[in-house]
Amino acid sequence: MQLTEDNIYRSSSQFRNWSFTPAKLAAQRQTTNIQASERVKAAFARQRAQRARQPDTASASESERGNGSGIDTGSNTPIPVTNPADVNCLTVAEEMKLVDSFCERTLELGKFLKFPIEVTATAIQFLRRFYLVNSPMTYEPQTISRSTMYLSTKVECHHRPAADYAAMLTKTTPESVIAPEYLIVQGLRFTFDVKHPFRGLKGGHLELMEMARGNAAPTPHNTQTPAELQKAMQALPKKAGEPPSHLSAADLEKRITHAYTLASDTLKSVALLTDAYFLYTPSQIWLAAHLLADEPLTAFYLSTKIPTSSPMYPKLLSRLNACAELLSSHRKFASQGTSEEEKKAREERDKKEVSALMKKLKQCRDPDKLDLVKLNQAQKRDALNADGQLEESKAKRRKMDRDALKKEEGDFWGPELPSRNGEKA
Amino acid sequence: MSTKAGLRAGDGAKDGGASPLSKSLYNLSIQQPSSSSSMSRADTTSDICPVCKSSRYLNPNMQFLLNPECYHKMCESCVDRIFSHGPAPCPIAGCRRTLRKVKFRKITFEDLKVEREVDIRKRVARVLNKQLSDFETLRDYNDYLETAEEVTWNLILGVDVEATNRKLQLWEDSQKAERNPNAVKRSFQADSSTTSDGSHGVVLKKGGTQRKAMASSSGNTPDPSASLDEAFLETGFAFKGLKKYVPPPPEKPFDPYGGWSVKPQLYTLRGDYDVEWLTKVKDDPSHVAGGYDMHEFYSRALCEAFGGLGVFIDEEIPARENQSSGNAVIGTQTAAAAATGAKDVNMDDVF
């Protein structure tokens, strides 16, 4: 009864629940988008019908709507209730764009809060997973992203009390951080484990360094001696297609470390912002990042693991190349080709697009889900009313119970035990 | 005894049935004779203590006890009165056995013969406890059962009691030795206090050493050395067709993984790795003191480096879905069609 590394990965929830083929991923997003649009349209239709019935109170409910969520505070102009057929819902691509931009913001938030990269990375993946089954039209990405960050501090053992966490952010209360938490957890299907490629990259780096020093550990497929491997490694070309080089041992180590640094940067930024986690396994992701950093070295390393003659090798290499392409296609990927101005212009364009989308989102938010805090309060057993007080009848009953208990405490045998059917015997 | 019993009865009367327990007990003892008037004669004899002649009519809380030594019953207060100062002879006329208070117990069956038979059967069953699976054939098992029954009836009817008792003891000891070879072998001594109806005198624990010589000289208790020899002669617990006892294999140490282990395909773990960014952690005494083992990190890092390298999501996930649903590819169109119809399939909503 023996397990391989692949078996272990197959048992993870990331593989079981959160791995998709590209077609399946697109279908899932489509489904979510359609459901959310239907819901928004239905909500608008309901609101319209309600307003048609009582035209006097229309303005009041509108101002209430404006106060509902943090995002609407800036523009308090009453939104005219449009015909439900005219509601301009976000498309799938627009939703994706929004979620991507909020993933970037989360990355920056993590940097700003000085959280470890694992926390930020987990938060981003939670956000991406959550918006696979929910739409930004239903739940506002700003609050959700803050809440996922809080959730991932707990998941990644970097605990922060909600009050402390909220104090670090502007326009955030502990309640607003906690309110969507259960919602997010439901969206995540209660799977908290996110397998990151960071540690895998470290493991690969360890092996490469040992290999460069001439004491590679033997693998079943490899017949070369450690010394031969070291020699072959030193003779690797600097780039694919170039003539072989002859590096000294120290230079080789430098090269490996450089590749590690580059790959690590890729993993910590671009890999998080793409769909790589849904489409590839962590070990494929880190090897793809390494491939981007140093292609000949990675190809050589892979060939020591899997013989180039086996059918597995070209198959795996094609996946790695596809993954590398996905990573390098991202706007943030720092490739040498683009100039500073072009990058800046790209950022500028992106910013404009996102702000336009945010405006559009404001028009098509689901009116039922504007105030998550209030909804969450209503869910709770002892819902507090507007003044932060319990309901009057409940408070009265509590007080009576408490008084009765206090009176009976003086008895020799203590207070009466509560009988099964709730009334006193 | 009578004072005590009287006190108890008085207590009940004084209470006037205040305590529910005493009340129900009282009712129980009152109602019992009246409900079975036809058996009133049998009841009156069974409800009168043969020693002090006090009846349950006067003392509703009376309880009868017996001693498995001679199976004579007497009431609780008689036992208290006679035996509280140490062993004493049985007060029943004609029975001169020495009884001790600790051995008295409550009566389970009305018929004392049944009581005694149950005791004997218990004792025999403790020794002769083989099952059908322990024998090679059904025939052998039946023979064995017959032997057991024979032993039982010998003891019940008092036929050849000495030899039977010795045989039982022998079997018991041989089984004990088989199951637990480390146990110190006792010398085979038929303790007469355990035999129920031997005709010889009683050996008390206190005076056992003094009286043993007398008892053995009278021929009732067999000589220990002689019985030992006999044990070898009779070769202990021997029945035809009885399978040899195989002790169960010793339990293996607990394995939390249930026999599973990880056998990496793509890497071999080395004892140590030397990388610049690890030296700080390695040399940090606060890590070492806490019991942190670098090997854990190495094995985890390498396992994560290659875990899932051979897992091709674009192949395995459709294959898995094919298996589970039989529906190959759910295209965008079909998904869209499904989404417009269905309400909340993928959107769990707490609110």
CSV table of C-alpha atoms in Angstrom, one decimal, chain B residues 100 103 191 193 202-210:
chain,number,residue,atom,x,y,z
B,100,ARG,CA,-18.7,-17.5,57.8
B,103,LYS,CA,-20.1,-16.1,52.3
B,191,ASP,CA,-9.7,-26.7,48.8
B,193,SER,CA,-14.2,-24.9,51.2
B,202,VAL,CA,-14.3,-27.8,56.9
B,203,VAL,CA,-10.9,-26.3,56.7
B,204,LEU,CA,-10.9,-22.7,57.8
B,205,LYS,CA,-8.6,-20.1,56.4
B,206,LYS,CA,-7.5,-18.9,59.8
B,207,GLY,CA,-6.7,-22.3,61.2
B,208,GLY,CA,-6.0,-23.8,57.8
B,209,THR,CA,-2.3,-24.5,58.5
B,210,GLN,CA,-3.0,-26.3,61.8
